Amino acid sequence: MKVSMYALSAEVFANTLNNLAWFLEKAANNATQRKIDPAVFLASRLAPDMLPLTRQVQIACDLAKNSASRLAGQEPPRFEDTETTIEQLRARIARTVDYLKSIPASAFAAADTRDIKVPAGERTLEFKGLDFLQRWALPNVFFHVTTAYNILRHNGVDLGKKDFIGGGKEM
Amino acid sequence: MKVSMYALSAEVFANTLNNLAWFLEKAANNATQRKIDPAVFLASRLAPDMLPLTRQVQIACDLAKNSASRLAGQEPPRFEDTETTIEQLRARIARTVDYLKSIPASAFAAADTRDIKVPAGERTLEFKGLDFLQRWALPNVFFHVTTAYNILRHNGVDLGKKDFIGGGKEM
């Protein structure tokens, strides 16, 4: 049996974004407990030339939203990068997940062979849909969700692998 | 059109593991240039209660190998955790990729509905194959590859997103 491109893109992205929202909820509680300004977490980076937590979350959302849109052949909504609090970032994630769930699975019917172009600096990368999902969309979305998690772990937030995989829920 | 479970598991894992091997090659060169003992990178962690680079690489390999095996319904080979150098870790990755490529795509024919059990401490998690791939295998493999990358970035190794996505090759 084969599986749908929808299940391996929109559904996977929604799962991992819901887990990301859970990391941020734990981070907010952790900041309260330790009397830390949550803005410290949001501005934290793993290296001086890496992006801070706020941007990791925004980009994870955009990659999920735009990649699913490209695979479904529809124009993605544009979200402005205006978030300055954990609550606002969680709202953006919720908005992104709502959008992912709004795309009908049927829109992915021809997704595996769709021609997809991705602007990358001065170049334009060209993929077929399946290759785009394998080599671009999945690695990229998970990269930013994992990096957000790692920034929080590096700052002492009480997260574990169970949070990363199950968003704090029993699996 | 639907896609095969093989393409979204074994092929995706092999791609990201090949990229991981590339990060390690760049790390070895970087250590030479900066006159750093590469063992410093291998023992580095992002938090005191996170695993060091060596373990991140070993676990990324095992999760890819074992997840693909479970989906294909075959017994995975067992690799001992004996690596102490970057070269040895790169050899382990190569061995894992060879194994992934050795599983015939046809073995994944019933993968989406296969019953999969994963030992997790005192419990056993139970999945159907598709759910296992979506919520367990993909997030887990990308978690450890990304964390390995982040450890190297945190230690000043000259990696960028292009390395993460394309393993240093033009896409």
Coordinates of C-alpha atoms in Angstrom, one line a residue:
Chain A
M1 CA 0.0 0.0 0.0
K2 CA 1.2 3.5 -0.8
V3 CA 0.5 6.5 1.3
S4 CA -0.6 10.1 0.6
M5 CA 1.7 13.0 0.2
Y6 CA -0.7 14.8 2.5
A7 CA 0.0 12.3 5.4
L8 CA 3.7 12.8 5.1
S9 CA 3.6 16.6 4.8
A10 CA 0.7 18.5 6.2
E11 CA 0.0 15.9 9.0
V12 CA 3.6 15.5 10.0
F13 CA 4.1 19.3 10.0
A14 CA 1.0 19.8 12.2
N15 CA 2.2 17.2 14.7
T16 CA 5.6 18.7 15.1
L17 CA 4.3 22.2 15.3
N18 CA 1.9 21.2 18.0
N19 CA 4.8 19.8 19.9
L20 CA 6.7 23.1 19.4
A21 CA 3.8 24.9 20.9
W22 CA 4.1 22.6 23.9
F23 CA 7.8 23.4 24.3
L24 CA 7.0 27.1 24.4
E25 CA 4.3 26.5 27.0
K26 CA 6.8 24.7 29.2
A27 CA 9.3 27.5 28.6
A28 CA 6.8 30.1 29.7
N29 CA 6.1 28.1 32.9
N30 CA 9.8 27.5 33.5
A31 CA 10.5 31.3 33.1
T32 CA 7.9 32.1 35.7
Q33 CA 9.3 29.5 38.1
R34 CA 12.9 30.7 37.7
K35 CA 11.9 34.4 37.6
I36 CA 13.5 34.8 34.2
D37 CA 12.1 37.2 31.6
P38 CA 10.8 35.0 28.8
A39 CA 12.3 37.5 26.4
V40 CA 15.7 36.1 27.4
F41 CA 14.7 32.7 25.9
L42 CA 13.3 34.3 22.8
A43 CA 16.5 36.1 22.0
S44 CA 18.7 33.1 22.8
R45 CA 20.8 31.5 20.1
L46 CA 23.2 28.5 19.9
A47 CA 25.9 30.4 18.1
P48 CA 26.3 34.1 17.4
D49 CA 25.6 33.5 13.7
M50 CA 22.5 31.4 14.2
L51 CA 19.0 32.7 14.5
P52 CA 17.3 33.3 17.9
L53 CA 14.4 31.3 19.2
T54 CA 11.7 33.7 17.9
R55 CA 13.0 33.4 14.3
Q56 CA 13.3 29.6 14.6
V57 CA 9.6 29.4 15.5
Q58 CA 8.5 31.9 12.8
I59 CA 10.6 30.0 10.2
A60 CA 9.3 26.6 11.3
C61 CA 5.8 27.9 10.8
D62 CA 6.5 29.4 7.4
L63 CA 8.4 26.4 6.1
A64 CA 5.4 24.1 7.1
K65 CA 2.9 26.5 5.7
N66 CA 4.7 27.3 2.4
S67 CA 5.9 23.7 1.8
A68 CA 2.4 22.3 2.2
S69 CA 1.0 25.0 0.0
R70 CA 3.5 24.3 -2.7
L71 CA 2.7 20.6 -2.6
A72 CA -1.0 21.3 -2.8
G73 CA -0.5 23.8 -5.6
Q74 CA -2.1 26.7 -3.7
E75 CA -1.0 30.2 -2.7
P76 CA -0.1 30.3 1.0
P77 CA -1.4 33.1 3.3
R78 CA 1.3 35.5 4.4
F79 CA 2.0 35.9 8.1
E80 CA 3.9 39.0 9.2
D81 CA 6.9 38.5 11.6
T82 CA 5.6 40.6 14.5
E83 CA 5.6 38.3 17.5
T84 CA 7.4 39.5 20.6
T85 CA 6.0 37.1 23.2
I86 CA 5.7 33.4 23.8
E87 CA 1.9 33.7 23.7
Q88 CA 2.1 35.4 20.3
L89 CA 4.4 32.7 19.0
R90 CA 2.0 30.0 20.2
A91 CA -0.8 31.9 18.4
R92 CA 1.2 31.9 15.2
I93 CA 1.7 28.2 15.5
A94 CA -2.0 27.6 16.1
R95 CA -2.8 29.7 13.0
T96 CA -0.3 27.7 11.0
V97 CA -1.8 24.4 12.2
D98 CA -5.3 25.7 11.4
Y99 CA -4.1 26.5 7.9
L100 CA -2.5 23.1 7.4
K101 CA -5.7 21.4 8.5
S102 CA -7.7 23.6 6.1
I103 CA -6.0 22.2 3.0
P104 CA -8.0 19.3 1.8
A105 CA -6.1 16.0 1.4
S106 CA -7.4 15.8 -2.1
A107 CA -5.3 18.9 -3.1
F108 CA -2.2 16.7 -2.7
A109 CA -3.4 14.2 -5.3
A110 CA -0.7 15.2 -7.8
A111 CA 1.7 16.5 -5.3
D112 CA 4.5 13.9 -5.9
T113 CA 5.1 14.9 -9.5
R114 CA 4.3 18.7 -9.2
D115 CA 7.0 21.0 -10.4
I116 CA 8.1 23.1 -7.4
K117 CA 10.4 26.1 -7.5
V118 CA 12.0 27.5 -4.3
P119 CA 13.8 30.9 -4.4
A120 CA 17.3 30.5 -2.8
G121 CA 19.2 33.7 -2.8
E122 CA 20.0 34.4 -6.5
R123 CA 19.2 31.0 -7.6
T124 CA 15.9 29.1 -7.9
L125 CA 15.9 25.5 -6.8
E126 CA 13.7 23.2 -8.8
F127 CA 12.2 20.0 -7.5
K128 CA 9.6 17.4 -8.3
G129 CA 7.1 17.2 -5.4
L130 CA 8.4 14.0 -3.8
D131 CA 12.0 15.1 -4.0
F132 CA 11.0 18.4 -2.5
L133 CA 9.3 16.7 0.4
Q134 CA 12.2 14.3 1.0
R135 CA 15.2 16.6 0.6
W136 CA 13.8 20.1 1.4
A137 CA 10.5 20.3 3.3
L138 CA 10.9 17.6 5.9
P139 CA 14.5 18.3 6.8
N140 CA 13.8 22.1 7.0
V141 CA 10.8 21.9 9.2
F142 CA 12.4 19.5 11.6
F143 CA 15.6 21.5 11.6
H144 CA 13.8 24.6 13.0
V145 CA 11.6 22.7 15.5
T146 CA 14.6 20.8 16.8
T147 CA 16.7 24.0 17.0
A148 CA 14.0 25.7 19.0
Y149 CA 13.9 22.8 21.4
N150 CA 17.7 22.8 21.6
I151 CA 17.8 26.5 22.4
L152 CA 15.4 25.9 25.3
R153 CA 17.3 22.9 26.6
H154 CA 20.5 24.9 26.4
N155 CA 18.8 27.5 28.6
G156 CA 17.8 24.9 31.2
V157 CA 14.2 24.5 30.3
D158 CA 12.9 21.1 31.7
L159 CA 12.2 19.4 28.4
G160 CA 12.9 15.8 27.4
K161 CA 12.6 13.5 24.4
K162 CA 9.0 12.7 25.4
D163 CA 8.1 16.4 24.9
F164 CA 9.8 16.4 21.5
I165 CA 8.0 13.3 20.3
G166 CA 4.7 13.4 22.1
G167 CA 4.2 17.1 23.0
G168 CA 3.8 16.0 26.7
K169 CA 0.9 13.6 25.8
E170 CA 1.0 9.9 26.5
M171 CA 1.7 8.1 23.2
Chain B
M1 CA -0.7 9.6 -6.9
K2 CA 0.4 8.0 -3.7
V3 CA 4.0 7.5 -2.7
S4 CA 5.9 4.5 -1.1
M5 CA 6.7 4.2 2.6
Y6 CA 10.2 3.3 1.3
A7 CA 10.7 6.8 -0.2
L8 CA 9.6 8.5 2.9
S9 CA 11.7 6.4 5.3
A10 CA 14.8 4.6 4.0
E11 CA 15.5 7.2 1.3
V12 CA 14.9 10.2 3.6
F13 CA 17.0 8.6 6.3
A14 CA 19.9 7.9 3.9
N15 CA 19.8 11.5 2.6
T16 CA 20.0 13.0 6.0
L17 CA 22.7 10.5 7.3
N18 CA 24.8 11.4 4.2
N19 CA 24.5 15.0 5.2
L20 CA 25.5 14.1 8.8
A21 CA 28.6 12.4 7.4
W22 CA 29.4 15.7 5.6
F23 CA 29.0 17.8 8.9
L24 CA 31.6 15.4 10.5
E25 CA 34.0 15.8 7.6
K26 CA 33.8 19.6 7.9
A27 CA 34.2 19.3 11.7
A28 CA 37.4 17.2 11.2
N29 CA 38.8 19.8 8.8
N30 CA 37.8 22.6 11.1
A31 CA 39.5 20.9 14.1
T32 CA 42.7 20.6 12.1
Q33 CA 42.6 24.3 11.0
R34 CA 41.9 25.6 14.5
K35 CA 44.3 23.0 16.1
I36 CA 41.5 21.6 18.3
D37 CA 41.4 17.9 19.3
P38 CA 38.4 16.5 17.5
A39 CA 37.6 14.6 20.7
V40 CA 36.5 18.0 22.1
F41 CA 33.7 18.1 19.5
L42 CA 32.8 14.5 20.1
A43 CA 32.3 15.0 23.9
S44 CA 30.4 18.3 23.5
R45 CA 26.8 18.7 24.5
L46 CA 24.2 21.5 24.4
A47 CA 23.2 21.0 28.0
P48 CA 24.7 18.9 30.9
D49 CA 21.8 16.5 30.7
M50 CA 21.8 16.1 26.9
L51 CA 23.9 13.5 25.1
P52 CA 27.3 14.4 23.5
L53 CA 28.0 14.4 19.8
T54 CA 29.2 10.8 19.6
R55 CA 26.0 9.5 21.0
Q56 CA 23.8 11.8 18.8
V57 CA 25.5 10.3 15.8
Q58 CA 25.2 6.7 17.0
I59 CA 21.6 7.1 17.9
A60 CA 20.7 8.8 14.6
C61 CA 22.2 5.8 12.8
D62 CA 20.3 3.3 15.1
L63 CA 17.0 5.1 14.8
A64 CA 17.3 5.1 11.0
K65 CA 18.4 1.5 10.8
N66 CA 15.9 0.2 13.3
S67 CA 12.9 2.3 12.1
A68 CA 13.4 1.2 8.4
S69 CA 13.8 -2.4 9.6
R70 CA 10.6 -2.3 11.6
L71 CA 8.7 -0.8 8.7
A72 CA 10.1 -3.5 6.3
G73 CA 9.4 -6.2 8.8
Q74 CA 12.9 -7.4 9.0
E75 CA 15.4 -7.8 11.9
P76 CA 18.0 -5.0 11.9
P77 CA 21.7 -5.8 12.3
R78 CA 23.2 -4.7 15.6
F79 CA 26.0 -2.2 15.6
E80 CA 28.1 -1.9 18.8
D81 CA 28.7 1.6 20.2
T82 CA 32.5 1.6 20.1
E83 CA 33.4 4.7 18.0
T84 CA 35.9 7.1 19.4
T85 CA 36.9 9.1 16.4
I86 CA 35.2 11.2 13.7
E87 CA 36.5 8.7 11.1
Q88 CA 34.9 5.8 12.9
L89 CA 31.6 7.7 13.2
R90 CA 31.6 8.4 9.5
A91 CA 32.2 4.7 8.9
R92 CA 29.2 3.8 11.0
I93 CA 27.1 6.2 9.0
A94 CA 28.3 4.7 5.8
R95 CA 27.5 1.2 7.1
T96 CA 24.0 2.4 8.1
V97 CA 23.4 3.9 4.7
D98 CA 24.6 0.7 3.0
Y99 CA 22.1 -1.2 5.1
L100 CA 19.3 1.1 4.3
K101 CA 20.1 0.8 0.6
S102 CA 20.2 -3.0 1.0
I103 CA 16.5 -3.3 2.0
P104 CA 14.4 -3.8 -1.1
A105 CA 11.7 -1.2 -1.7
S106 CA 9.3 -4.1 -2.1
A107 CA 9.8 -5.0 1.6
F108 CA 7.8 -1.8 2.5
A109 CA 4.7 -2.9 0.5
A110 CA 2.7 -3.4 3.7
A111 CA 4.6 -1.0 5.9
D112 CA 1.8 1.6 6.4
T113 CA -0.5 -0.9 8.2
R114 CA 2.2 -3.0 9.9
D115 CA 1.9 -3.4 13.7
I116 CA 5.0 -1.9 15.2
K117 CA 6.1 -2.1 18.8
V118 CA 8.7 0.1 20.3
P119 CA 10.2 -0.5 23.8
A120 CA 10.2 2.7 25.8
G121 CA 11.4 2.2 29.3
E122 CA 8.9 0.0 31.2
R123 CA 6.2 0.5 28.5
T124 CA 5.9 -0.7 24.9
L125 CA 4.6 1.9 22.4
E126 CA 2.3 0.4 19.7
F127 CA 1.9 2.0 16.3
K128 CA 0.6 1.2 12.9
G129 CA 3.4 1.7 10.4
L130 CA 2.2 5.1 8.9
D131 CA 1.7 6.6 12.4
F132 CA 5.1 5.2 13.5
L133 CA 6.7 6.9 10.5
Q134 CA 4.9 10.2 11.1
R135 CA 5.1 10.6 14.8
W136 CA 8.2 8.5 15.8
A137 CA 10.7 7.7 13.1
L138 CA 10.9 10.9 11.1
P139 CA 10.9 13.3 14.2
N140 CA 13.5 11.1 16.0
V141 CA 16.0 10.7 13.1
F142 CA 15.8 14.4 12.3
F143 CA 16.1 15.3 16.0
H144 CA 19.5 13.6 16.4
V145 CA 20.9 14.7 13.0
T146 CA 19.9 18.3 13.8
T147 CA 21.2 18.1 17.4
A148 CA 24.6 16.9 16.0
Y149 CA 24.6 19.8 13.6
N150 CA 23.7 22.2 16.4
I151 CA 26.5 20.9 18.7
L152 CA 29.0 21.6 15.9
R153 CA 27.6 25.0 15.2
H154 CA 27.7 25.8 18.9
N155 CA 31.4 24.9 18.8
G156 CA 32.1 27.2 15.9
V157 CA 32.3 24.8 13.1
D158 CA 31.7 26.5 9.8
L159 CA 28.4 24.9 8.8
G160 CA 25.4 26.5 7.2
K161 CA 21.9 25.6 6.2
K162 CA 23.2 24.5 2.8
D163 CA 25.2 21.9 4.5
F164 CA 22.2 20.7 6.5
I165 CA 20.0 20.4 3.5
G166 CA 22.4 19.5 0.7
G167 CA 25.4 18.0 2.4
G168 CA 27.6 20.6 0.7
K169 CA 26.5 19.6 -2.8
E170 CA 24.7 21.9 -5.2
M171 CA 21.0 21.1 -5.1

